[in-house]
mmCIF file of C-alpha atoms and ligand atoms in Angstrom:
data_model
loop_
_atom_site.group_PDB
_atom_site.id
_atom_site.type_symbol
_atom_site.label_atom_id
_atom_site.label_comp_id
_atom_site.label_asym_id
_atom_site.label_seq_id
_atom_site.Cartn_x
_atom_site.Cartn_y
_atom_site.Cartn_z
ATOM 1 C CA MET M 355 9.647 12.795 -45.166
ATOM 2 C CA ILE M 356 6.102 11.835 -44.229
ATOM 3 C CA THR M 357 5.948 14.521 -41.037
ATOM 4 C CA THR M 358 3.028 15.709 -39.698
ATOM 5 C CA PRO M 359 -0.615 14.112 -39.570
ATOM 6 C CA GLN M 360 -1.657 16.209 -42.466
ATOM 7 C CA ALA M 361 1.046 15.295 -44.466
ATOM 8 C CA ARG M 362 0.731 11.971 -43.744
ATOM 9 C CA THR M 363 -3.280 11.821 -44.563
ATOM 10 C CA LEU M 364 -1.824 13.518 -48.154
ATOM 11 C CA GLU M 365 0.370 11.409 -48.418
ATOM 12 C CA ARG M 366 -1.953 8.177 -48.594
ATOM 13 C CA LYS M 367 -2.145 5.809 -51.447
ATOM 14 C CA SER M 368 -6.150 4.695 -52.230
ATOM 15 C CA VAL M 369 -5.518 2.050 -50.363
ATOM 16 C CA VAL M 370 -4.338 1.738 -46.605
ATOM 17 C CA TYR M 371 -3.725 -1.116 -44.269
ATOM 18 C CA ASN M 372 -4.066 0.040 -40.715
ATOM 19 C CA PHE M 373 -2.339 -2.899 -38.411
ATOM 20 C CA SER M 374 -3.116 -1.037 -34.739
ATOM 21 C CA ALA M 375 -3.291 -3.164 -31.671
ATOM 22 C CA GLY M 376 -6.566 -0.548 -30.435
ATOM 23 C CA PRO M 377 -8.404 1.742 -31.444
ATOM 24 C CA ALA M 378 -8.278 -0.535 -34.667
ATOM 25 C CA MET M 379 -9.549 -0.760 -37.589
ATOM 26 C CA LEU M 380 -13.495 -1.252 -38.370
ATOM 27 C CA PRO M 381 -15.005 -3.056 -41.660
ATOM 28 C CA ALA M 382 -15.307 -0.471 -44.036
ATOM 29 C CA PRO M 383 -18.408 -1.441 -44.856
ATOM 30 C CA VAL M 384 -19.232 -0.306 -41.537
ATOM 31 C CA LEU M 385 -17.681 2.760 -41.514
ATOM 32 C CA LYS M 386 -19.782 3.306 -45.265
ATOM 33 C CA LYS M 387 -23.000 2.532 -43.659
ATOM 34 C CA ALA M 388 -22.539 4.576 -40.867
ATOM 35 C CA GLN M 389 -21.144 7.402 -43.171
ATOM 36 C CA SER M 390 -24.477 8.033 -45.660
ATOM 37 C CA GLU M 391 -26.888 7.621 -42.244
ATOM 38 C CA LEU M 392 -24.999 10.444 -39.959
ATOM 39 C CA ILE M 393 -27.680 13.044 -40.783
ATOM 40 C CA ASN M 394 -30.569 10.975 -40.717
ATOM 41 C CA TRP M 395 -30.381 8.083 -38.840
ATOM 42 C CA ARG M 396 -33.789 5.373 -39.890
ATOM 43 C CA GLY M 397 -35.740 7.945 -41.402
ATOM 44 C CA LEU M 398 -35.694 10.072 -38.604
ATOM 45 C CA GLY M 399 -33.757 13.392 -40.236
ATOM 46 C CA ILE M 400 -31.329 13.200 -37.169
ATOM 47 C CA SER M 401 -28.366 11.456 -35.872
ATOM 48 C CA VAL M 402 -28.147 8.186 -33.878
ATOM 49 C CA MET M 403 -26.249 10.714 -31.922
ATOM 50 C CA GLU M 404 -28.805 13.175 -31.133
ATOM 51 C CA ILE M 405 -32.144 10.836 -29.862
ATOM 52 C CA SER M 406 -32.961 9.941 -26.355
ATOM 53 C CA HIS M 407 -31.493 6.190 -25.316
ATOM 54 C CA ARG M 408 -35.172 5.279 -23.903
ATOM 55 C CA ASP M 409 -36.424 6.533 -27.667
ATOM 56 C CA PRO M 410 -38.159 2.895 -28.794
ATOM 57 C CA VAL M 411 -36.676 3.393 -32.158
ATOM 58 C CA TYR M 412 -33.147 3.732 -30.346
ATOM 59 C CA LEU M 413 -34.342 0.957 -27.694
ATOM 60 C CA GLN M 414 -34.974 -1.428 -30.566
ATOM 61 C CA MET M 415 -31.598 -1.038 -31.965
ATOM 62 C CA THR M 416 -30.169 -1.871 -29.041
ATOM 63 C CA GLU M 417 -32.739 -5.338 -28.521
ATOM 64 C CA GLU M 418 -30.723 -6.196 -32.755
ATOM 65 C CA CYS M 419 -27.622 -5.022 -31.147
ATOM 66 C CA GLU M 420 -27.698 -7.964 -27.918
ATOM 67 C CA GLN M 421 -29.610 -10.550 -30.027
ATOM 68 C CA ASP M 422 -27.004 -10.422 -32.775
ATOM 69 C CA LEU M 423 -24.306 -10.805 -29.904
ATOM 70 C CA ARG M 424 -26.524 -14.289 -28.955
ATOM 71 C CA ASP M 425 -27.023 -15.035 -31.953
ATOM 72 C CA LEU M 426 -23.347 -14.910 -32.823
ATOM 73 C CA MET M 427 -21.797 -16.173 -29.631
ATOM 74 C CA SER M 428 -24.762 -19.279 -28.920
ATOM 75 C CA ILE M 429 -25.049 -17.156 -25.382
ATOM 76 C CA PRO M 430 -27.031 -19.429 -22.957
ATOM 77 C CA SER M 431 -30.470 -17.857 -21.979
ATOM 78 C CA ASN M 432 -28.412 -18.083 -18.104
ATOM 79 C CA TYR M 433 -26.298 -15.382 -19.280
ATOM 80 C CA ALA M 434 -26.916 -11.575 -18.972
ATOM 81 C CA VAL M 435 -24.831 -9.233 -21.613
ATOM 82 C CA LEU M 436 -24.810 -6.047 -20.707
ATOM 83 C CA PHE M 437 -23.015 -2.810 -22.391
ATOM 84 C CA MET M 438 -20.847 -0.891 -20.214
ATOM 85 C CA HIS M 439 -19.418 2.370 -19.862
ATOM 86 C CA GLY M 440 -15.196 2.730 -19.154
ATOM 87 C CA GLY M 441 -13.390 0.641 -22.237
ATOM 88 C CA GLY M 442 -10.947 -2.749 -21.066
ATOM 89 C CA ARG M 443 -9.901 -1.357 -18.076
ATOM 90 C CA GLY M 444 -13.640 -0.083 -16.427
ATOM 91 C CA GLN M 445 -13.734 -3.303 -16.252
ATOM 92 C CA PHE M 446 -10.427 -4.468 -13.987
ATOM 93 C CA SER M 447 -12.474 -2.726 -11.598
ATOM 94 C CA ALA M 448 -16.226 -3.758 -12.298
ATOM 95 C CA LEU M 449 -14.711 -7.519 -11.337
ATOM 96 C CA PRO M 450 -13.557 -7.726 -8.547
ATOM 97 C CA GLN M 451 -16.511 -5.643 -6.603
ATOM 98 C CA ASN M 452 -19.003 -6.942 -8.455
ATOM 99 C CA LEU M 453 -17.287 -10.555 -7.867
ATOM 100 C CA ALA M 454 -15.933 -11.144 -4.773
ATOM 101 C CA LYS M 455 -15.552 -9.165 -1.375
ATOM 102 C CA GLY M 456 -12.502 -7.969 0.296
ATOM 103 C CA ASP M 457 -11.933 -10.370 2.515
ATOM 104 C CA ASP M 458 -12.474 -13.173 -0.484
ATOM 105 C CA GLN M 459 -9.331 -14.607 -2.633
ATOM 106 C CA LEU M 460 -8.559 -14.333 -5.874
ATOM 107 C CA ASP M 461 -6.626 -15.903 -9.034
ATOM 108 C CA TYR M 462 -5.189 -14.277 -11.697
ATOM 109 C CA LEU M 463 -3.240 -15.024 -14.033
ATOM 110 C CA ASN M 464 -0.254 -13.134 -14.673
ATOM 111 C CA THR M 465 0.957 -13.773 -18.755
ATOM 112 C CA GLY M 466 1.849 -10.391 -19.777
ATOM 113 C CA ILE M 467 0.779 -7.102 -19.716
ATOM 114 C CA TRP M 468 -2.971 -6.587 -19.660
ATOM 115 C CA SER M 469 -2.968 -9.899 -17.111
ATOM 116 C CA ASP M 470 -0.766 -7.688 -14.768
ATOM 117 C CA TYR M 471 -2.288 -4.272 -14.781
ATOM 118 C CA ALA M 472 -5.808 -6.211 -13.727
ATOM 119 C CA ILE M 473 -4.125 -8.165 -11.170
ATOM 120 C CA ARG M 474 -3.090 -4.230 -9.544
ATOM 121 C CA GLU M 475 -6.493 -3.034 -10.086
ATOM 122 C CA ALA M 476 -7.918 -6.141 -8.038
ATOM 123 C CA LYS M 477 -5.668 -6.081 -5.800
ATOM 124 C CA LYS M 478 -7.385 -2.087 -4.306
ATOM 125 C CA TYR M 479 -10.502 -3.784 -3.971
ATOM 126 C CA VAL M 480 -10.148 -7.239 -2.901
ATOM 127 C CA ARG M 481 -6.423 -7.868 -0.240
ATOM 128 C CA GLN M 482 -5.532 -11.376 -1.806
ATOM 129 C CA VAL M 483 -4.990 -11.728 -4.987
ATOM 130 C CA ASN M 484 -2.515 -14.403 -6.561
ATOM 131 C CA SER M 485 -0.391 -13.710 -9.353
ATOM 132 C CA LEU M 486 -0.591 -17.322 -10.594
ATOM 133 C CA ASN M 487 3.279 -16.429 -12.471
ATOM 134 C CA VAL M 488 3.171 -18.666 -15.542
ATOM 135 C CA MET M 489 5.888 -17.196 -18.481
ATOM 136 C CA GLY M 490 8.434 -19.795 -18.996
ATOM 137 C CA GLU M 491 10.012 -20.726 -21.686
ATOM 138 C CA GLU M 492 10.381 -24.076 -24.509
ATOM 139 C CA ASP M 493 13.547 -24.084 -26.713
ATOM 140 C CA GLY M 494 14.546 -20.551 -25.912
ATOM 141 C CA LEU M 495 11.288 -19.437 -27.264
ATOM 142 C CA LYS M 496 8.243 -17.807 -24.610
ATOM 143 C CA CYS M 497 5.193 -20.200 -23.587
ATOM 144 C CA VAL M 498 2.815 -20.306 -20.771
ATOM 145 C CA LYS M 499 3.516 -23.078 -18.657
ATOM 146 C CA PRO M 500 1.053 -26.404 -19.185
ATOM 147 C CA GLN M 501 -1.510 -25.804 -16.354
ATOM 148 C CA ALA M 502 -0.709 -29.180 -14.398
ATOM 149 C CA GLU M 503 2.375 -26.416 -12.656
ATOM 150 C CA TRP M 504 -0.056 -23.485 -11.668
ATOM 151 C CA GLN M 505 -0.869 -23.090 -8.059
ATOM 152 C CA LEU M 506 -5.029 -23.042 -7.872
ATOM 153 C CA ASN M 507 -6.602 -22.229 -5.559
ATOM 154 C CA ALA M 508 -10.280 -23.924 -5.313
ATOM 155 C CA ASN M 509 -11.258 -21.564 -2.621
ATOM 156 C CA ALA M 510 -10.732 -17.912 -4.988
ATOM 157 C CA ALA M 511 -13.700 -16.282 -5.286
ATOM 158 C CA TYR M 512 -12.333 -16.754 -9.386
ATOM 159 C CA PHE M 513 -10.125 -17.315 -11.907
ATOM 160 C CA HIS M 514 -9.138 -14.666 -14.163
ATOM 161 C CA TYR M 515 -6.687 -14.644 -17.304
ATOM 162 C CA CYS M 516 -6.026 -12.787 -20.551
ATOM 163 C CA PRO M 517 -6.935 -15.210 -23.651
ATOM 164 C CA ASN M 518 -4.513 -13.625 -25.499
ATOM 165 C CA GLU M 519 -2.395 -10.548 -24.573
ATOM 166 C CA THR M 520 -2.137 -7.382 -26.995
ATOM 167 C CA VAL M 521 0.822 -6.458 -26.325
ATOM 168 C CA ASP M 522 3.194 -9.580 -25.837
ATOM 169 C CA GLY M 523 1.437 -11.555 -29.020
ATOM 170 C CA ILE M 524 1.053 -14.313 -26.439
ATOM 171 C CA ALA M 525 -2.667 -16.204 -26.322
ATOM 172 C CA LEU M 526 -4.123 -19.458 -24.715
ATOM 173 C CA HIS M 527 -5.923 -21.456 -27.327
ATOM 174 C CA GLN M 528 -7.241 -23.826 -24.592
ATOM 175 C CA VAL M 529 -9.557 -22.146 -21.607
ATOM 176 C CA PRO M 530 -8.504 -23.914 -18.501
ATOM 177 C CA GLU M 531 -9.489 -25.864 -16.524
ATOM 178 C CA VAL M 532 -9.781 -24.862 -13.469
ATOM 179 C CA SER M 533 -12.962 -25.286 -10.623
ATOM 180 C CA VAL M 534 -14.061 -21.408 -9.587
ATOM 181 C CA PRO M 535 -16.071 -19.381 -12.088
ATOM 182 C CA VAL M 536 -13.246 -18.701 -15.230
ATOM 183 C CA VAL M 537 -13.416 -14.550 -15.612
ATOM 184 C CA ALA M 538 -11.596 -13.589 -19.411
ATOM 185 C CA ASP M 539 -10.882 -10.641 -20.549
ATOM 186 C CA MET M 540 -11.316 -11.107 -24.255
ATOM 187 C CA SER M 541 -10.429 -7.133 -25.262
ATOM 188 C CA SER M 542 -8.824 -7.955 -28.187
ATOM 189 C CA VAL M 543 -9.959 -11.964 -28.733
ATOM 190 C CA ILE M 544 -13.769 -11.582 -29.092
ATOM 191 C CA LEU M 545 -15.986 -12.795 -31.462
ATOM 192 C CA SER M 546 -12.322 -13.984 -33.945
ATOM 193 C CA GLU M 547 -14.021 -17.743 -33.315
ATOM 194 C CA PRO M 548 -16.491 -19.327 -31.985
ATOM 195 C CA LEU M 549 -16.585 -20.120 -28.668
ATOM 196 C CA ASP M 550 -18.103 -21.936 -25.521
ATOM 197 C CA VAL M 551 -19.477 -19.306 -23.691
ATOM 198 C CA SER M 552 -20.840 -22.278 -21.128
ATOM 199 C CA LYS M 553 -17.261 -22.111 -20.239
ATOM 200 C CA PHE M 554 -16.758 -19.043 -18.199
ATOM 201 C CA GLY M 555 -18.347 -17.181 -15.862
ATOM 202 C CA VAL M 556 -17.897 -14.256 -17.107
ATOM 203 C CA ILE M 557 -16.209 -12.660 -20.291
ATOM 204 C CA TYR M 558 -15.279 -9.288 -20.892
ATOM 205 C CA ALA M 559 -13.882 -7.020 -23.236
ATOM 206 C CA GLY M 560 -13.261 -3.643 -23.939
ATOM 207 C CA ALA M 561 -14.498 -2.304 -27.939
ATOM 208 C CA GLN M 562 -12.541 -1.047 -29.252
ATOM 209 C CA LYS M 563 -10.294 -4.190 -31.239
ATOM 210 C CA ASN M 564 -12.990 -6.549 -32.420
ATOM 211 C CA ILE M 565 -16.296 -4.407 -31.596
ATOM 212 C CA GLY M 566 -16.466 -1.005 -32.057
ATOM 213 C CA PRO M 567 -15.089 2.499 -30.578
ATOM 214 C CA SER M 568 -13.234 2.371 -27.752
ATOM 215 C CA GLY M 569 -14.499 4.322 -23.861
ATOM 216 C CA PHE M 570 -17.099 1.256 -24.210
ATOM 217 C CA ALA M 571 -17.324 -2.720 -23.238
ATOM 218 C CA VAL M 572 -19.289 -5.544 -23.374
ATOM 219 C CA VAL M 573 -19.619 -7.829 -20.822
ATOM 220 C CA ILE M 574 -21.203 -11.489 -20.215
ATOM 221 C CA ILE M 575 -21.860 -12.765 -17.140
ATOM 222 C CA ARG M 576 -23.595 -16.197 -15.836
ATOM 223 C CA LYS M 577 -27.197 -14.414 -14.380
ATOM 224 C CA ASP M 578 -26.231 -16.335 -11.155
ATOM 225 C CA LEU M 579 -23.005 -14.425 -10.273
ATOM 226 C CA LEU M 580 -24.650 -11.208 -10.406
ATOM 227 C CA GLU M 581 -25.509 -11.301 -6.344
ATOM 228 C CA THR M 582 -22.087 -11.324 -5.101
ATOM 229 C CA GLN M 583 -21.291 -8.032 -4.924
ATOM 230 C CA GLN M 584 -19.674 -6.091 -2.347
ATOM 231 C CA GLU M 585 -21.542 -3.642 -0.688
ATOM 232 C CA ARG M 586 -20.429 -0.260 -2.387
ATOM 233 C CA VAL M 587 -20.273 -0.026 -6.011
ATOM 234 C CA CYS M 588 -20.052 2.169 -8.374
ATOM 235 C CA THR M 589 -23.007 2.239 -10.239
ATOM 236 C CA VAL M 590 -22.385 2.878 -13.608
ATOM 237 C CA MET M 591 -20.404 -0.067 -12.506
ATOM 238 C CA ASN M 592 -22.729 -2.197 -11.190
ATOM 239 C CA TYR M 593 -23.033 -5.628 -13.108
ATOM 240 C CA LYS M 594 -26.644 -5.942 -11.437
ATOM 241 C CA VAL M 595 -28.143 -3.177 -11.279
ATOM 242 C CA GLN M 596 -26.658 -2.375 -15.523
ATOM 243 C CA ALA M 597 -28.554 -5.755 -15.804
ATOM 244 C CA GLU M 598 -31.554 -4.983 -14.220
ATOM 245 C CA GLU M 599 -31.630 -1.185 -16.742
ATOM 246 C CA LYS M 600 -30.973 -3.243 -19.745
ATOM 247 C CA SER M 601 -27.872 -1.232 -19.401
ATOM 248 C CA LEU M 602 -29.720 1.577 -19.170
ATOM 249 C CA TYR M 603 -29.203 2.421 -15.256
ATOM 250 C CA ASN M 604 -27.200 6.758 -17.169
ATOM 251 C CA THR M 605 -26.733 7.731 -20.579
ATOM 252 C CA PRO M 606 -24.639 4.902 -22.478
ATOM 253 C CA ASN M 607 -22.199 6.018 -25.078
ATOM 254 C CA THR M 608 -25.045 6.061 -28.058
ATOM 255 C CA PHE M 609 -23.132 5.901 -30.873
ATOM 256 C CA ALA M 610 -20.059 3.696 -30.057
ATOM 257 C CA TRP M 611 -23.568 0.998 -29.051
ATOM 258 C CA TYR M 612 -24.694 1.901 -32.578
ATOM 259 C CA LEU M 613 -21.773 0.957 -34.380
ATOM 260 C CA ALA M 614 -21.099 -2.017 -32.696
ATOM 261 C CA ALA M 615 -24.719 -2.985 -33.215
ATOM 262 C CA GLU M 616 -23.622 -2.534 -36.936
ATOM 263 C CA VAL M 617 -19.594 -4.463 -36.192
ATOM 264 C CA PHE M 618 -22.475 -7.386 -35.630
ATOM 265 C CA LYS M 619 -24.666 -7.309 -38.255
ATOM 266 C CA TRP M 620 -20.877 -7.194 -40.218
ATOM 267 C CA VAL M 621 -20.124 -10.417 -38.555
ATOM 268 C CA LYS M 622 -23.442 -12.127 -39.203
ATOM 269 C CA ALA M 623 -23.163 -11.357 -43.079
ATOM 270 C CA GLU M 624 -20.052 -12.361 -43.224
ATOM 271 C CA GLY M 625 -20.755 -15.896 -41.965
ATOM 272 C CA GLY M 626 -20.188 -15.599 -38.303
ATOM 273 C CA LEU M 627 -17.354 -16.635 -36.071
ATOM 274 C CA ALA M 628 -16.152 -19.588 -37.898
ATOM 275 C CA ALA M 629 -16.287 -17.384 -41.437
ATOM 276 C CA MET M 630 -14.213 -15.511 -39.217
ATOM 277 C CA ALA M 631 -11.935 -17.986 -37.751
ATOM 278 C CA GLU M 632 -11.158 -19.152 -40.358
ATOM 279 C CA LEU M 633 -9.549 -16.432 -42.271
ATOM 280 C CA ASN M 634 -7.889 -15.161 -38.667
ATOM 281 C CA GLN M 635 -6.398 -18.450 -38.914
ATOM 282 C CA ARG M 636 -4.636 -17.628 -42.621
ATOM 283 C CA LYS M 637 -3.841 -14.636 -42.214
ATOM 284 C CA SER M 638 -2.126 -15.360 -39.129
ATOM 285 C CA ALA M 639 -0.542 -17.973 -40.486
ATOM 286 C CA LEU M 640 0.576 -16.277 -43.481
ATOM 287 C CA LEU M 641 2.441 -13.342 -41.566
ATOM 288 C CA TYR M 642 4.083 -16.361 -39.071
ATOM 289 C CA GLU M 643 5.486 -18.420 -42.237
ATOM 290 C CA CYS M 644 6.820 -15.014 -43.383
ATOM 291 C CA VAL M 645 8.438 -14.541 -40.641
ATOM 292 C CA ASP M 646 10.153 -18.405 -39.553
ATOM 293 C CA ASN M 647 11.202 -18.856 -42.851
ATOM 294 C CA SER M 648 13.295 -15.946 -42.399
ATOM 295 C CA ARG M 649 16.209 -14.808 -40.460
ATOM 296 C CA PHE M 650 15.787 -11.309 -41.035
ATOM 297 C CA TYR M 651 12.890 -11.293 -39.090
ATOM 298 C CA ARG M 652 12.103 -13.076 -35.310
ATOM 299 C CA ASN M 653 8.513 -13.770 -33.150
ATOM 300 C CA THR M 654 10.466 -15.365 -29.973
ATOM 301 C CA ILE M 655 6.795 -17.092 -28.625
ATOM 302 C CA HIS M 656 6.299 -20.205 -28.503
ATOM 303 C CA GLY M 657 3.793 -22.101 -30.711
ATOM 304 C CA ARG M 658 1.462 -22.816 -28.452
ATOM 305 C CA ASN M 659 1.109 -19.939 -27.697
ATOM 306 C CA ARG M 660 1.187 -17.602 -30.489
ATOM 307 C CA SER M 661 -1.377 -14.910 -30.971
ATOM 308 C CA LYS M 662 -3.687 -14.907 -34.218
ATOM 309 C CA MET M 663 -4.454 -11.416 -33.808
ATOM 310 C CA ASN M 664 -1.351 -9.521 -32.619
ATOM 311 C CA ILE M 665 1.823 -10.525 -33.805
ATOM 312 C CA PRO M 666 4.877 -9.106 -32.366
ATOM 313 C CA PHE M 667 8.120 -9.638 -34.755
ATOM 314 C CA GLN M 668 11.620 -8.026 -34.721
ATOM 315 C CA LEU M 669 13.886 -7.104 -37.372
ATOM 316 C CA ALA M 670 17.550 -9.290 -36.321
ATOM 317 C CA ASP M 671 19.077 -5.306 -37.131
ATOM 318 C CA GLU M 672 16.987 -3.523 -35.228
ATOM 319 C CA SER M 673 18.875 -0.292 -36.741
ATOM 320 C CA LEU M 674 16.361 -1.019 -39.460
ATOM 321 C CA ASN M 675 13.583 -0.287 -37.734
ATOM 322 C CA ALA M 676 12.647 3.135 -38.805
ATOM 323 C CA GLN M 677 13.711 2.503 -42.327
ATOM 324 C CA PHE M 678 11.135 -1.116 -41.929
ATOM 325 C CA LEU M 679 8.096 1.783 -40.719
ATOM 326 C CA LYS M 680 8.306 4.682 -43.438
ATOM 327 C CA GLU M 681 8.574 2.090 -46.459
ATOM 328 C CA ALA M 682 5.794 0.186 -44.880
ATOM 329 C CA GLU M 683 3.946 3.689 -44.586
ATOM 330 C CA ALA M 684 4.811 4.995 -47.628
ATOM 331 C CA GLU M 685 3.137 1.667 -49.306
ATOM 332 C CA GLY M 686 -0.434 1.737 -47.015
ATOM 333 C CA LEU M 687 0.891 -0.016 -44.565
ATOM 334 C CA ILE M 688 0.459 2.179 -41.659
ATOM 335 C CA MET M 689 0.823 1.449 -37.081
ATOM 336 C CA LEU M 690 2.961 -1.325 -37.143
ATOM 337 C CA LYS M 691 5.466 0.074 -34.493
ATOM 338 C CA GLY M 692 5.425 -2.198 -32.310
ATOM 339 C CA HIS M 693 4.266 -1.325 -28.835
ATOM 340 C CA ARG M 694 6.916 1.089 -26.426
ATOM 341 C CA PHE M 695 7.389 -1.809 -23.632
ATOM 342 C CA VAL M 696 8.411 -4.006 -26.532
ATOM 343 C CA GLY M 697 9.564 -2.931 -29.503
ATOM 344 C CA GLY M 698 10.015 -4.158 -32.796
ATOM 345 C CA MET M 699 6.821 -4.466 -35.001
ATOM 346 C CA ARG M 700 3.326 -5.534 -34.214
ATOM 347 C CA ALA M 701 0.467 -6.756 -36.332
ATOM 348 C CA SER M 702 -2.989 -6.766 -34.889
ATOM 349 C CA MET M 703 -4.928 -8.078 -37.474
ATOM 350 C CA TYR M 704 -8.247 -8.436 -36.336
ATOM 351 C CA ASN M 705 -11.653 -9.692 -37.779
ATOM 352 C CA ALA M 706 -11.339 -6.151 -40.614
ATOM 353 C CA MET M 707 -8.220 -6.756 -41.336
ATOM 354 C CA PRO M 708 -9.104 -8.569 -44.946
ATOM 355 C CA TYR M 709 -6.039 -10.858 -45.659
ATOM 356 C CA ALA M 710 -5.544 -8.711 -48.943
ATOM 357 C CA GLY M 711 -4.103 -6.864 -45.755
ATOM 358 C CA ALA M 712 -1.852 -9.641 -44.787
ATOM 359 C CA GLN M 713 -0.540 -10.126 -48.595
ATOM 360 C CA ALA M 714 0.006 -7.035 -48.470
ATOM 361 C CA LEU M 715 2.228 -6.851 -45.374
ATOM 362 C CA VAL M 716 3.842 -10.191 -45.963
ATOM 363 C CA ASP M 717 4.674 -9.023 -49.617
ATOM 364 C CA PHE M 718 6.888 -5.959 -48.674
ATOM 365 C CA MET M 719 9.004 -7.415 -46.149
ATOM 366 C CA THR M 720 10.133 -10.202 -48.547
ATOM 367 C CA ARG M 721 10.407 -7.678 -50.930
ATOM 368 C CA PHE M 722 12.048 -5.510 -47.550
ATOM 369 C CA GLU M 723 14.731 -8.461 -46.581
ATOM 370 C CA LYS M 724 15.737 -8.724 -49.967
ATOM 371 C CA ALA M 725 16.652 -5.435 -50.479
ATOM 372 C CA TYR M 726 18.018 -5.215 -46.806
ATOM 373 C CA ALA M 727 19.020 -8.595 -46.229
ATOM 374 C CA LYS M 728 23.127 -8.998 -45.892
HETATM 375 C C1 PLP Q 1012 -7.093 -2.594 -25.060
HETATM 376 C C2 PLP Q 1012 -6.568 -4.000 -23.609
HETATM 377 C C3 PLP Q 1012 -7.152 -3.764 -22.712
HETATM 378 C C4 PLP Q 1012 -7.779 -2.041 -22.067
HETATM 379 O O1 PLP Q 1012 -8.652 -1.233 -22.981
HETATM 380 P P1 PLP Q 1012 -8.860 -0.080 -22.662
HETATM 381 O O2 PLP Q 1012 -10.309 0.201 -22.890
HETATM 382 O O3 PLP Q 1012 -7.944 0.805 -22.648
HETATM 383 O O4 PLP Q 1012 -9.387 0.133 -20.902
HETATM 384 C C5 PLP Q 1012 -7.422 -4.703 -21.559
HETATM 385 N N1 PLP Q 1012 -6.793 -5.292 -22.139
HETATM 386 C C6 PLP Q 1012 -6.298 -6.306 -23.602
HETATM 387 C C7 PLP Q 1012 -6.529 -7.934 -23.178
HETATM 388 C C8 PLP Q 1012 -6.706 -4.951 -23.882
HETATM 389 O O5 PLP Q 1012 -5.861 -5.631 -25.084
#
């Protein structure tokens, strides 16, 4: 039995595939590079954590970081890029304070757990937050109702949605066509495929899924939207201040920023977002095919709204859950337990997950089914 964290480390196979939803696996070459330069960064003889965030060497890193992200996502010049504190949920509070007045109206699409948290937070700062309950069912499968059925408000200060619901495994693969600025929580889908940034007012993402360490966030905002904040906005969360200060109003999470910069370089070297999209498509198709071709496993989300990043699946016989997890872990396939709200299993496969990881999971699932199917 693997019980303690220590035992876990000792018993790990040489190859471990980490399916954690977040904080999630980082690209191995990035971790190796960070390790190799940990005590001597850019020839300074000290680590990146021990240097002023206003030192020219550090500033050069932040500039490269922003440029790499701009290159990767083709971010137009009328957008500012902010590197902020407080992860994804920090932005749940920052958005309404920065983009709306207290008596404005806001539209929030409610497609799952993260949308719902965002809505609850927005209600603290803006009186009228319309929660658009758009989840429906088709052929017995969960789906997002077509846009024609959404009760949109043309007077909303902005429209918020979560293109990839990390817990529920529900995705919107098209950007909604609305007449107000679109704000998207891309925490678990940013950098996974090419995107037309110009369709958005704000794109934001907590870093710990596809960018780097937790507690850090990226905000991409159309510059004209920097002008509408409430009278009192917590200064470190003030988009306008952070844009003017190049995200250096106070001491940023310098190590997280550095690792994010290394991840961007890695994505570029791998061929950019087109290459990521192709890889993510192949990995997710492989796993969905395995689930769909079996009566032993199931996924209850309509094909139209299936996530390519987070794939929840259930065993038909839930009493086998513990056995499944134990055997998977013994094979180096770890962190497959579903979210506590959803149960079952969940495989998160962000950019850093190689195709071999998806293949190893599917091979294991096929063997497990053969061994336990009645
Ligand atoms: C993980 C996640 C968050 C929350 O991020 P924190 O950094 O924990 O605040 C928000 N939205 C989505 C879609 C997420 O996946």
